Structure formats: C-alpha cells, structure tokens
Coordinates of C-alpha atoms and ligand atoms in Angstrom, one line a residue:
M1 CA 195.3 112.3 176.2
P2 CA 193.7 110.5 173.3
D3 CA 190.0 109.8 173.5
M4 CA 189.8 106.1 174.4
T5 CA 186.0 105.9 174.2
P6 CA 185.2 103.1 171.7
A7 CA 183.4 104.2 168.6
P8 CA 179.8 103.3 168.8
A9 CA 178.9 100.1 167.0
A10 CA 177.4 100.7 163.6
R11 CA 173.7 100.3 163.6
S12 CA 172.8 97.3 161.5
F13 CA 169.9 96.6 159.2
D14 CA 168.8 94.2 156.6
A15 CA 168.5 97.0 154.1
L16 CA 169.4 100.7 153.8
I17 CA 167.6 102.9 151.4
I18 CA 169.0 106.2 150.4
G19 CA 166.3 108.8 149.6
A20 CA 162.7 109.4 150.7
G21 CA 161.0 110.5 147.4
F22 CA 158.6 108.4 145.4
S23 CA 161.0 105.5 145.1
G24 CA 162.4 105.4 148.7
L25 CA 159.0 105.5 150.3
Y26 CA 157.6 102.7 148.2
Q27 CA 160.8 100.6 148.6
L28 CA 160.5 101.0 152.4
L29 CA 156.9 99.9 152.4
C30 CA 157.7 96.8 150.3
L31 CA 160.7 95.6 152.2
R32 CA 159.4 96.4 155.6
D33 CA 155.7 95.5 155.3
R34 CA 155.7 92.9 152.6
L35 CA 159.0 91.1 153.3
G36 CA 159.3 91.9 157.1
L37 CA 162.9 93.3 156.8
N38 CA 164.5 95.6 159.2
V39 CA 164.9 98.7 157.0
Q40 CA 166.2 102.3 157.5
V41 CA 165.8 105.1 155.0
L42 CA 168.4 107.9 155.0
E43 CA 167.2 111.2 153.6
A44 CA 169.2 114.4 153.2
G45 CA 166.1 116.7 153.3
D46 CA 164.1 117.4 156.4
G47 CA 161.0 115.9 154.9
V48 CA 159.8 113.4 152.4
G49 CA 159.5 114.4 148.7
G50 CA 163.0 113.8 147.1
T51 CA 163.3 115.8 143.9
W52 CA 160.1 117.7 144.8
Y53 CA 161.4 118.6 148.2
W54 CA 164.2 120.6 146.6
N55 CA 162.5 121.9 143.4
R56 CA 160.3 124.6 144.8
Y57 CA 161.0 127.2 142.2
P58 CA 158.2 129.5 141.0
G59 CA 155.9 127.6 138.6
A60 CA 157.3 124.1 139.7
R61 CA 154.7 121.7 138.4
C62 CA 154.8 118.1 137.1
D63 CA 154.5 117.6 133.4
S64 CA 152.8 114.2 133.9
E65 CA 149.0 114.6 134.3
S66 CA 148.0 114.3 137.9
H67 CA 145.9 111.2 137.6
S68 CA 148.9 109.4 136.3
Y69 CA 151.4 110.9 138.7
N70 CA 150.8 108.7 141.7
Y71 CA 151.3 105.2 143.0
T72 CA 149.0 102.6 141.5
F73 CA 149.9 99.7 143.9
S74 CA 147.0 100.4 146.2
K75 CA 143.5 100.8 144.8
E76 CA 142.4 102.4 148.1
L77 CA 145.2 105.0 148.0
F78 CA 144.5 105.7 144.4
E79 CA 140.8 106.2 145.0
E80 CA 141.0 108.3 148.1
W81 CA 143.5 110.9 146.8
E82 CA 142.0 113.8 144.8
W83 CA 144.3 116.0 142.7
S84 CA 143.0 119.5 142.1
E85 CA 144.5 120.3 138.7
R86 CA 145.4 118.7 135.4
Y87 CA 149.1 118.9 136.4
P88 CA 150.0 118.7 140.0
E89 CA 151.9 121.7 141.5
Q90 CA 154.9 121.1 143.7
P91 CA 153.1 121.9 147.0
E92 CA 150.3 119.4 146.1
I93 CA 152.8 116.7 145.3
M94 CA 154.4 117.3 148.6
R95 CA 151.0 116.9 150.3
Y96 CA 150.5 113.7 148.4
L97 CA 153.8 112.2 149.4
N98 CA 153.3 113.2 153.0
H99 CA 149.9 111.6 152.9
V100 CA 151.4 108.4 151.6
A101 CA 154.1 108.4 154.2
D102 CA 151.6 109.0 157.0
R103 CA 149.0 106.6 155.7
F104 CA 151.5 103.7 155.7
D105 CA 153.4 104.9 158.8
L106 CA 156.6 105.3 156.9
K107 CA 158.3 108.2 158.7
R108 CA 159.2 106.3 161.7
D109 CA 161.9 104.5 159.7
I110 CA 163.3 107.5 157.9
C111 CA 166.2 109.5 159.3
F112 CA 165.8 113.0 157.9
G113 CA 168.6 115.6 157.6
T114 CA 171.0 112.7 157.0
R115 CA 173.2 112.9 153.9
V116 CA 175.1 109.9 152.8
V117 CA 178.8 110.7 152.0
A118 CA 180.2 107.2 151.6
A119 CA 179.1 103.6 151.1
R120 CA 181.6 100.8 151.1
H121 CA 181.1 97.1 150.5
D122 CA 182.8 94.7 153.0
E123 CA 183.3 91.4 151.1
A124 CA 184.1 89.3 154.2
A125 CA 181.1 90.5 156.1
G126 CA 178.9 90.5 153.0
S127 CA 177.5 93.9 154.0
W128 CA 177.5 97.6 153.1
T129 CA 178.7 100.2 155.5
V130 CA 177.3 103.6 154.9
T131 CA 178.7 106.8 156.4
T132 CA 176.6 109.9 156.9
E133 CA 177.8 113.5 156.8
A134 CA 177.6 113.6 160.6
G135 CA 180.0 110.6 160.8
E136 CA 177.5 108.0 161.8
K137 CA 178.1 104.5 160.3
L138 CA 175.3 102.1 159.5
T139 CA 175.5 98.6 158.0
A140 CA 173.2 96.5 155.9
Q141 CA 173.1 93.5 153.7
F142 CA 171.3 95.4 150.9
L143 CA 171.9 98.9 149.8
I144 CA 169.2 100.5 147.6
T145 CA 169.7 104.0 146.1
A146 CA 166.5 105.9 145.7
V147 CA 168.2 109.2 145.0
G148 CA 166.3 110.2 141.8
C149 CA 167.7 111.1 138.5
L150 CA 167.6 114.9 138.8
S151 CA 168.9 115.7 142.2
T152 CA 172.4 117.0 141.7
A153 CA 172.1 120.7 140.7
N154 CA 174.3 121.8 137.8
V155 CA 175.5 125.4 138.6
P156 CA 177.7 126.5 135.7
A157 CA 181.2 127.3 136.7
L158 CA 181.0 130.9 135.5
P159 CA 183.9 133.2 136.5
G160 CA 183.0 135.9 138.9
L161 CA 179.9 134.2 140.4
G162 CA 181.4 134.7 143.9
D163 CA 181.6 138.4 143.4
F164 CA 178.0 139.0 142.3
A165 CA 176.6 141.7 144.6
G166 CA 173.0 140.4 144.3
R167 CA 171.5 137.0 145.2
W168 CA 171.6 133.9 143.0
Y169 CA 169.7 130.6 143.2
H170 CA 169.6 127.3 141.4
T171 CA 166.0 126.1 140.8
G172 CA 166.8 122.7 142.2
Q173 CA 167.9 124.1 145.6
W174 CA 165.2 126.7 146.0
P175 CA 164.9 128.4 149.4
H176 CA 161.9 127.2 151.4
E177 CA 160.9 130.7 152.3
G178 CA 160.7 131.6 148.6
V179 CA 162.3 134.6 146.8
D180 CA 160.8 138.0 146.5
F181 CA 161.2 139.3 143.0
R182 CA 159.1 142.4 143.4
G183 CA 160.9 145.5 142.0
K184 CA 163.9 143.4 141.1
R185 CA 165.9 143.0 137.8
V186 CA 166.1 139.3 137.4
G187 CA 168.2 137.2 135.0
L188 CA 167.1 133.6 134.3
V189 CA 169.7 131.3 132.7
G190 CA 168.4 128.2 131.0
T191 CA 165.4 127.3 128.8
G192 CA 164.7 123.7 129.6
S193 CA 161.5 122.5 131.2
T194 CA 162.3 124.4 134.4
G195 CA 163.2 127.7 132.8
I196 CA 160.1 127.5 130.6
Q197 CA 157.9 126.9 133.7
A198 CA 159.5 129.6 135.8
T199 CA 159.7 132.4 133.2
P200 CA 156.0 133.4 133.1
V201 CA 155.7 133.3 136.9
I202 CA 158.9 135.4 137.5
A203 CA 157.9 137.9 134.8
E204 CA 154.7 138.6 136.6
A205 CA 156.5 139.5 139.8
A206 CA 159.8 141.1 138.7
A207 CA 160.4 144.6 137.6
H208 CA 162.3 143.2 134.7
L209 CA 163.3 139.7 133.5
T210 CA 166.0 138.8 131.1
V211 CA 166.0 135.2 129.9
F212 CA 169.4 134.0 128.8
Q213 CA 168.8 131.4 126.1
R214 CA 171.6 129.1 124.9
T215 CA 169.6 126.4 123.2
P216 CA 166.1 127.4 122.0
N217 CA 163.4 124.8 122.8
Y218 CA 160.1 123.6 121.6
S219 CA 157.2 123.9 124.0
V220 CA 153.6 122.8 123.8
P221 CA 150.9 124.5 126.0
A222 CA 150.0 122.5 129.1
H223 CA 146.5 123.9 129.3
N224 CA 146.5 123.4 133.0
A225 CA 143.0 123.7 134.6
P226 CA 141.2 122.6 137.7
L227 CA 139.9 119.0 137.4
T228 CA 136.1 118.6 137.2
P229 CA 134.2 116.3 139.5
E230 CA 133.2 114.2 136.5
F231 CA 136.8 113.7 135.5
R232 CA 137.8 112.7 139.0
Q233 CA 135.0 110.2 139.2
W234 CA 135.9 108.8 135.8
V235 CA 139.5 108.3 137.1
R236 CA 138.3 106.6 140.2
H237 CA 136.2 104.2 138.2
N238 CA 138.9 103.5 135.7
H239 CA 141.8 102.7 138.0
A240 CA 142.5 99.3 136.5
E241 CA 142.2 100.4 132.9
L242 CA 144.5 103.5 133.5
R243 CA 147.0 101.2 135.2
R244 CA 146.9 98.8 132.3
I245 CA 147.5 101.6 129.7
M246 CA 150.3 103.2 131.7
Q247 CA 152.0 99.8 132.0
S248 CA 151.7 99.0 128.3
T249 CA 152.8 102.2 126.6
P250 CA 156.5 103.1 126.0
N251 CA 156.4 106.2 128.2
G252 CA 154.2 105.1 131.0
H253 CA 151.6 107.9 130.4
P254 CA 147.9 107.4 130.4
F255 CA 147.5 107.8 126.7
V256 CA 148.4 105.5 123.7
I257 CA 150.6 106.6 120.8
E258 CA 148.5 106.8 117.6
D259 CA 149.1 103.9 115.3
R260 CA 149.5 106.1 112.2
S261 CA 152.4 107.4 110.3
V262 CA 152.9 111.1 109.4
W263 CA 152.9 109.8 105.8
D264 CA 149.5 108.1 106.1
V265 CA 147.6 111.4 105.9
T266 CA 147.6 114.5 103.6
A267 CA 149.3 117.7 104.6
E268 CA 145.9 119.3 105.4
Q269 CA 144.9 116.3 107.6
R270 CA 148.3 116.5 109.3
Q271 CA 147.9 120.1 110.1
A272 CA 144.4 119.4 111.6
I273 CA 145.9 116.6 113.7
Y274 CA 148.6 118.9 115.0
E275 CA 146.1 121.7 115.7
A276 CA 144.0 119.3 117.7
A277 CA 147.0 118.0 119.6
W278 CA 148.1 121.6 120.3
A279 CA 144.6 122.4 121.5
K280 CA 144.7 119.4 123.8
G281 CA 148.2 120.3 125.0
G282 CA 150.7 118.5 127.1
L283 CA 153.2 115.7 126.5
Q284 CA 150.6 113.9 124.5
F285 CA 151.5 116.0 121.5
R286 CA 154.3 113.6 120.6
A287 CA 151.7 110.7 120.5
A288 CA 150.0 112.2 117.4
F289 CA 151.9 109.9 115.1
R290 CA 153.9 106.7 115.7
D291 CA 156.9 107.8 113.7
L292 CA 157.8 111.2 115.2
L293 CA 160.7 109.9 117.2
V294 CA 162.2 107.5 114.6
D295 CA 161.8 109.3 111.2
K296 CA 163.6 112.6 110.9
E297 CA 161.4 113.8 108.0
A298 CA 158.3 112.9 109.9
N299 CA 159.6 114.8 112.9
D300 CA 160.4 117.8 110.7
T301 CA 156.6 118.2 110.1
A302 CA 155.9 118.5 113.8
A303 CA 159.0 120.8 114.3
A304 CA 157.8 123.1 111.5
F305 CA 154.3 123.3 113.1
L306 CA 155.7 124.1 116.5
K307 CA 158.1 126.8 115.1
D308 CA 155.2 128.4 113.3
K309 CA 153.3 128.6 116.5
I310 CA 156.1 130.4 118.2
R311 CA 156.1 133.0 115.3
E312 CA 152.4 133.3 115.6
I313 CA 152.5 134.0 119.4
V314 CA 155.6 136.2 119.7
K315 CA 154.9 139.7 118.3
D316 CA 158.5 141.0 117.9
P317 CA 159.8 139.2 114.8
A318 CA 163.5 139.2 116.0
T319 CA 162.6 137.7 119.3
A320 CA 160.3 135.1 117.6
E321 CA 163.2 134.1 115.3
L322 CA 165.5 133.6 118.2
L323 CA 163.0 131.5 120.0
A324 CA 162.2 129.4 116.9
D325 CA 165.8 128.9 115.8
I326 CA 165.7 125.3 117.2
D327 CA 168.4 123.0 116.0
H328 CA 167.2 119.6 117.1
P329 CA 164.3 117.3 116.4
Y330 CA 161.1 117.8 118.4
A331 CA 161.2 115.7 121.6
A332 CA 164.8 114.6 121.1
K333 CA 165.4 116.6 124.2
R334 CA 162.8 116.2 126.9
P335 CA 159.9 118.2 125.5
P336 CA 158.8 121.0 127.8
I337 CA 155.2 122.0 128.2
D338 CA 154.2 125.5 129.4
S339 CA 151.7 128.0 130.6
D340 CA 152.2 131.1 128.4
Y341 CA 155.9 130.8 128.0
F342 CA 156.2 132.3 124.5
A343 CA 153.5 134.9 125.2
T344 CA 155.6 136.1 128.1
F345 CA 158.1 137.6 125.6
N346 CA 155.4 140.0 124.5
R347 CA 155.5 141.7 128.0
P348 CA 157.3 145.0 128.1
N349 CA 159.4 143.9 131.1
V350 CA 160.8 140.7 129.5
T351 CA 164.0 140.5 127.3
L352 CA 165.5 137.5 125.5
A353 CA 169.3 137.4 125.5
D354 CA 170.9 135.0 122.9
V355 CA 173.8 133.4 124.7
R356 CA 174.4 130.9 122.0
R357 CA 175.8 133.6 119.6
A358 CA 177.1 135.8 122.4
P359 CA 178.0 133.5 125.3
I360 CA 178.1 134.5 128.9
E361 CA 181.7 135.7 129.6
R362 CA 181.5 136.3 133.3
I363 CA 179.3 137.3 136.2
T364 CA 180.2 140.8 137.4
P365 CA 179.3 142.3 140.7
A366 CA 176.5 144.1 138.8
G367 CA 175.1 141.3 136.7
I368 CA 175.9 139.1 133.7
R369 CA 178.3 140.1 131.0
T370 CA 177.9 138.3 127.6
A371 CA 180.1 138.7 124.5
A372 CA 177.5 141.3 123.4
A373 CA 176.4 143.3 126.4
E374 CA 176.3 143.7 130.2
Y375 CA 173.0 143.1 131.9
P376 CA 172.6 144.7 135.3
L377 CA 170.8 142.3 137.7
D378 CA 169.6 142.0 141.3
I379 CA 168.9 138.3 141.2
I380 CA 170.2 135.5 139.0
V381 CA 168.2 132.3 138.7
F382 CA 170.0 129.3 137.3
A383 CA 167.5 127.0 135.6
T384 CA 170.6 125.1 134.3
G385 CA 169.5 121.6 135.1
F386 CA 171.3 118.7 136.7
D387 CA 174.2 116.4 136.6
A388 CA 171.5 113.9 135.7
M389 CA 171.2 110.2 136.5
T390 CA 174.8 109.4 137.3
G391 CA 175.5 112.6 139.3
P392 CA 173.5 111.6 142.4
L393 CA 175.1 108.2 142.5
L394 CA 178.6 109.2 142.0
R395 CA 178.7 112.0 144.6
M396 CA 178.0 109.4 147.3
N397 CA 181.5 107.8 147.0
I398 CA 180.2 104.3 146.6
E399 CA 183.0 101.6 146.7
G400 CA 182.4 98.0 145.8
R401 CA 184.5 94.9 146.1
D402 CA 188.2 95.6 146.8
G403 CA 187.5 99.3 147.4
R404 CA 186.8 99.9 143.7
A405 CA 184.9 103.2 143.3
L406 CA 181.8 103.4 141.2
A407 CA 183.3 106.5 139.7
E408 CA 186.1 104.4 138.4
A409 CA 183.8 101.6 137.2
W410 CA 181.8 104.3 135.3
E411 CA 184.7 106.4 134.1
A412 CA 183.7 106.0 130.5
G413 CA 180.0 106.2 131.3
P414 CA 177.5 104.1 133.3
R415 CA 177.7 100.3 132.9
N416 CA 175.2 98.1 134.6
Y417 CA 172.7 95.3 134.0
L418 CA 169.1 96.3 133.4
G419 CA 169.8 99.7 135.0
L420 CA 169.6 97.9 138.3
Q421 CA 172.9 96.4 139.4
V422 CA 176.7 96.8 138.7
A423 CA 179.2 94.0 138.7
G424 CA 181.6 94.3 141.6
F425 CA 178.9 96.0 143.8
P426 CA 177.0 93.0 145.3
N427 CA 173.5 93.7 146.7
L428 CA 173.5 97.3 145.5
F429 CA 170.3 98.2 143.6
T430 CA 169.8 101.5 141.8
I431 CA 166.2 102.5 141.5
T432 CA 165.7 104.2 138.1
G433 CA 169.4 104.0 137.5
P434 CA 171.0 104.8 134.1
G435 CA 170.3 102.1 131.6
S436 CA 166.6 101.9 132.7
P437 CA 163.7 103.9 131.2
S438 CA 163.5 106.3 134.1
V439 CA 163.4 109.8 132.8
L440 CA 161.9 108.7 129.5
C441 CA 159.0 107.4 131.4
N442 CA 156.3 108.8 133.7
M443 CA 158.5 108.4 136.8
P444 CA 156.0 106.8 139.2
V445 CA 155.4 104.0 136.7
A446 CA 159.2 103.4 136.3
I447 CA 159.7 103.5 140.0
E448 CA 156.9 101.1 140.9
Q449 CA 158.3 98.6 138.4
H450 CA 161.8 98.8 139.8
V451 CA 160.8 98.7 143.4
E452 CA 158.6 95.6 142.9
W453 CA 161.4 93.9 140.9
I454 CA 163.9 94.6 143.6
T455 CA 161.5 93.4 146.3
D456 CA 160.8 90.2 144.4
C457 CA 164.5 89.6 143.8
I458 CA 165.4 90.0 147.5
A459 CA 162.4 87.8 148.4
R460 CA 163.6 85.1 146.0
L461 CA 167.1 85.2 147.3
R462 CA 165.9 84.7 150.9
A463 CA 163.5 82.0 149.9
D464 CA 166.4 80.2 148.1
G465 CA 168.6 80.6 151.2
L466 CA 171.0 82.9 149.4
A467 CA 172.6 86.1 150.5
R468 CA 174.0 88.0 147.6
I469 CA 173.4 88.9 144.0
E470 CA 175.3 90.8 141.4
P471 CA 175.5 90.8 137.6
T472 CA 178.1 89.2 135.4
E473 CA 180.4 91.4 133.3
A474 CA 179.1 89.7 130.2
A475 CA 175.5 90.6 131.1
M476 CA 176.5 94.2 131.7
D477 CA 178.3 94.4 128.3
D478 CA 175.3 93.0 126.6
W479 CA 173.0 95.4 128.3
V480 CA 175.1 98.5 127.6
T481 CA 174.9 97.4 123.9
Q482 CA 171.2 97.1 124.1
V483 CA 170.8 100.5 125.7
N484 CA 173.0 102.0 123.0
D485 CA 171.1 100.2 120.2
A486 CA 167.7 101.3 121.6
A487 CA 168.8 104.9 121.7
H488 CA 170.2 104.8 118.2
A489 CA 167.0 103.4 116.8
T490 CA 165.4 106.8 117.7
L491 CA 166.2 110.4 117.0
L492 CA 167.0 111.1 120.6
P493 CA 170.9 111.0 120.3
Q494 CA 170.6 113.7 117.6
A495 CA 170.1 116.4 120.2
H496 CA 173.8 116.7 120.8
H497 CA 173.4 119.1 123.8
S498 CA 170.9 116.9 125.6
W499 CA 171.3 116.0 129.3
Y500 CA 170.2 112.5 128.3
L501 CA 173.7 112.3 126.8
G502 CA 175.4 114.0 129.7
A503 CA 176.3 116.9 127.4
N504 CA 175.2 119.6 129.8
V505 CA 178.0 118.9 132.3
P506 CA 181.5 119.8 131.1
G507 CA 183.8 116.7 131.1
K508 CA 180.9 114.2 131.6
P509 CA 181.2 111.1 129.3
R510 CA 178.9 111.4 126.3
V511 CA 176.8 108.3 126.7
F512 CA 173.1 108.1 126.1
M513 CA 172.0 107.1 129.6
P514 CA 168.3 106.1 129.8
Y515 CA 167.0 103.0 128.1
A516 CA 164.9 104.2 125.1
G517 CA 163.4 100.9 124.1
G518 CA 160.2 101.7 126.0
M519 CA 158.9 100.9 129.4
A520 CA 156.6 98.1 128.3
R521 CA 159.5 96.3 126.5
Y522 CA 161.8 96.9 129.5
R523 CA 159.3 95.5 131.9
A524 CA 158.9 92.4 129.8
I525 CA 162.7 91.9 129.7
C526 CA 163.0 92.3 133.5
D527 CA 160.1 90.0 134.1
E528 CA 161.6 87.3 131.8
V529 CA 164.9 87.5 133.7
A530 CA 163.2 87.0 137.0
A531 CA 161.0 84.2 135.7
A532 CA 164.1 82.4 134.3
G533 CA 165.8 82.4 137.7
Y534 CA 168.0 85.5 137.1
P535 CA 170.3 84.7 134.2
G536 CA 173.0 87.3 133.9
F537 CA 173.2 87.6 137.7
M538 CA 175.4 85.6 140.1
R539 CA 173.5 84.6 143.2
G540 CA 175.4 83.2 146.1
A541 CA 175.5 82.3 149.7
Ligands
NA7_1 P1 167.7 121.1 131.5 O1 166.6 120.5 130.6 O2 169.0 120.5 131.5 O3 167.8 122.6 131.0 C1 168.9 123.4 131.4 C2 169.0 124.7 130.6 O4 170.0 125.5 131.0 C3 169.2 124.4 129.1 O5 168.5 125.4 128.4 C4 170.7 124.6 129.0 O6 171.2 125.0 127.7 C5 170.9 125.8 130.0 N1 172.3 125.9 130.4 C6 173.0 125.1 131.2 N2 174.2 125.6 131.4 C7 174.2 126.8 130.8 C8 175.2 127.8 130.7 N3 176.4 127.6 131.3 N4 175.0 128.9 130.0 C9 173.7 129.0 129.4 N5 172.8 128.1 129.5 C10 173.0 127.0 130.2 O7 167.2 121.3 133.0 P2 165.7 121.6 133.5 O8 165.8 121.8 135.0 O9 165.0 122.6 132.7 O10 164.9 120.3 133.3 C11 165.4 119.0 133.7 C12 164.3 118.0 133.7 O11 163.4 118.2 134.8 C13 163.4 118.1 132.6 O12 163.9 117.6 131.4 C14 162.2 117.3 133.1 O13 162.4 116.0 133.0 C15 162.1 117.7 134.5 P3 171.7 123.8 126.8 O14 170.5 123.0 126.3 O15 172.6 122.9 127.6 O16 172.5 124.5 125.7

C-alpha cells in the first residue's frame, strides 16, 4: 500500500544562506542581527570554516598576512583576537572562525552536515525551494550562496586511478585524522600554491617524495615567523588605518603598491628593490612596482630575478632548469609564496618529475606511469586545484525562472551583473561570485564588501515595500564586457593554463572569471549603483 503520509511542509525562512565559511557567517550575522530576518544557514561540513574546513593538507596556511585575514566590521572582535604567526595556519583560522561563530551566537542558525543538491525558483510564490541531500525541502524569499570560490575539488580523470593499490587524496578533501607519510613513497601532483606549501612538509615526513610538475611556477619566500608583541600592539592601535588601506588598494591587502615604474630606476636600483622585496617576502613582492602586471617587459625583469633565485637555491642544475622553465608572466597566475619550497629539491629523498614533456599516462596499481618512466608509490596526493568559482555554484543544480538551469545560462561562461546577481534568477545573490574581484583580492575584504552590499540591498527593498530584485540582461552584457576589458588591460590572461580562465578543468569555457579592475574601483562601482537606486536591476513587488 502506498505511503499516504503527507510530505512534511517545507520549512520557510526569509533567507537561506548556503555555506558557513567567512562569507556565510557574516551574512547570517548581518541579516539576522541587523535586519531581524529569519535566516537559516545550510552547511555541508560538520563545522564552520568553509574552504578551511576542507583544506587540511600538510602545510595549509593562508598567504594573506594574519592581521589582514580577519573581519574588520567589529573593532572589538579585531582587537581581542591575537594571531600567533605572520601567516595563519589552517587550525588557527578554524579557531578564529569558531570564535566568531560563538561570540555572535551564530551556530544555532546553522544546519551542519547538510549539503544542498538543488535550488529552484518558484515564480508564483516568489520564493526559492532548496533541497538537501537528505531530501529535506526549505523555502525562502532570498537565496544567498556563500560557497566560496575554491570548494569543488578537481581530481584529474586519470585512467587507472580506481586500480591504485595505495591510498590517494585530494588536498581540498583532506582526511580529518591526517595522513601518515612515514616510511612511504609519496607522489604529489601539482605545483600551484597548495603543492608548493605541501611539498616541504611532506618531504620531511615521507621516505621519498616525487613532485609531478606540469607547469613550473614562481614562488617568493613567505618568511613566516611568530608575531612579536610589539607588532600585535601596533596592529591593535592601527585598526582604522589598516582597514582604510585594505579598502583602498586593488588587492585588499594591508600594503600599498609602489607608485613607481620599473623604468624609473636603473638596473642596479631595480635589483636592490627586488632583493629587498625578496627579503621581506610574501605577496607584497608584486607591489614593488606599479607596472608589473600591465607591462610585459617590466614583468620580465621580475620574472628574470625570480628565475635566478631558483637557480641559486637549487643545487642540481637540471632540476633547477626544470623548476625555472616558467612560461608565463610573474603573478599572471596566482603567485604562490613558500617556506623552503625550492630548497626541498636539494633533499636526497625528493625527485622532480617533468610531466609537461612526459605527461602522466595512467595510474597503475603500483604508482604513476608517465610517458618517460614508472614511479612506484604508496600514496598519491593530488594538489590539482579546483573547479574554481563557477564549480561550487553549478554543482548545486540551481534553476531560475521557468526552470532554466544556471548551468544553461552559463554554458558559455559566467554572466551576471557585478558578480552578484543573474538575470532570470530573482533574489539569488552570489557572494564573491565570478565577475567580482574575489580571488584577486584578500578574501575577507571582498567578502565583507559583498555581504554588506547584499544586506543593504535587501534592507532597501524591504524599506521600499518591494519583494524582488534581479538584473537586466543589458546590465549583465555590459558587466561581462567590463570584466573582460579589465582582465585584458592586465597580463593576467596571458597565463593560458590559469584557473582564473577555467583552463585547469577540461571542457570548461575559457573565460577570465574574476573582475581584475581592482577591489577599490569595484567597491566604488557597487556603491554608486546602490546610491543611484539600483540602475541595471529590476526591483518589483
Ligand atoms: P592550482 O593553482 O589550480 O594548481 C593546481 C596544480 O595542479 C597546477 O600546477 C596544475 O598544473 C596541476 N595539475 C592539475 N591537473 C593536473 C594533471 N592532470 N596533471 C598534472 N598536473 C596537474 O590549485 P592550488 O590548490 O594549488 O591553488 C588554488 C588556490 O588556492 C591558489 O591559487 C590560492 O588562491 C589558494 P597546470 O598549471 O594546470 O598545468
């Protein structure tokens, strides 16, 4: 006999937020405590943290400096939290986000262990219905994705992976209990920021480490170190000034880009400037001159300096040449920073395998076979990145008006207005979506701006007695052009294998996704749109 029990009524909210990382937590705080909305957060993980909840690989550390990798909306929160090191390590970021969640009593409105598998807009009801993996349905007037840009792991579809007799892991889905590398032959695939962070740490523990390098990469030393009490005090006293700098620079970091051209100085002066920037370390290296990202010849001078550093550090000339054989402008891909990455190749238990010239052919039960050799392995670590920016959104099966799938609307690449909203998907907001500065910016700065803009937008709608907002097609077309133009005014699209372009995922449209015009300019554009009463958006009852 069929089950006649009526399906339970969908739980209903003013707003649903998907994700409980930096963005979801702050969005919850703003909508619940500032606007008084009835809000629910749905989070796939069993705790807060978002990207940091999943990325627990050895050496996982943020490349933003710790005093800039936090919320700035609360002076008290900013002043009471003390980071221990120049760059925060994953466990410390988790402690910070848990502290924030507890301090503002956020966890009571978060459903953990709840993965969203579908979201559908109901035009007649003017609401979104979200379906979870467990089959529960929830509805809300507003749907806000806070799913991060780097949360869909990209595991290469290599033949034979299923037959591998050892264990394999992706860095973005790292086991919570950790991985014991002692006495093991480990293969690490990928030399982006993650592979570059993990290599020295795995090399210390493993019997042998083989790094499989497809695209060689620049890297600048991080020079991580414990923070001194004096520095901490300076940060506490300079909260307002730091916030002002972070909000006024293109990348949202707490340093300004030097207002000098590479060509303003002599070759000797330039060398001295690069040496000083190398000694200081970190992402700030690219701020040494204002034209590094717009003038290829200017960039070449930085590239040559960094390649020489690799040759100085790495003792075996053949290995050094392979590592320094970099084919793209410095910082055209996200520039990694490291702790002894290149020096790790001087260890007797570390080998570099060139999989650009001799690609990986298959995984065998015993290890990795390339066109040149077979490498016996016990563990494979895929530091192969993410289906970035659009991946986390598209995998949720979002359907807008008339059941139109977001995947269909974005078939040729992401199209939206201001990186925030998509025509045909009313009341859907995408925090740090494609078309916004997001990954080109220190993330908390980008996140705070988006969350506050969305909060103000919803507050204005309500104050005006309106119920829905979505952009016009014309505004989207214009914004897509602006995003494209901003990218092409820089050297960034020249790195043809960059994940900014979607090039790391086979079949993904090659579209430069983040807005490269700078965070400060982007903020001004968003503020102008809000101040002018939201031109480019349709607001209705
Ligand atoms: P990235 O930067 O996308 O790096 C992934 C690396 O993996 C990169 O070197 C890729 O080479 C390599 N890769 C990917 N697929 C393969 C296959 N099939 N074979 C060999 N090598 C492969 O990801 P990360 O996790 O390092 O960093 C992501 C961001 O997190 C980072 O930029 C920061 O913002 C934080 P490729 O370059 O595609 O040739």
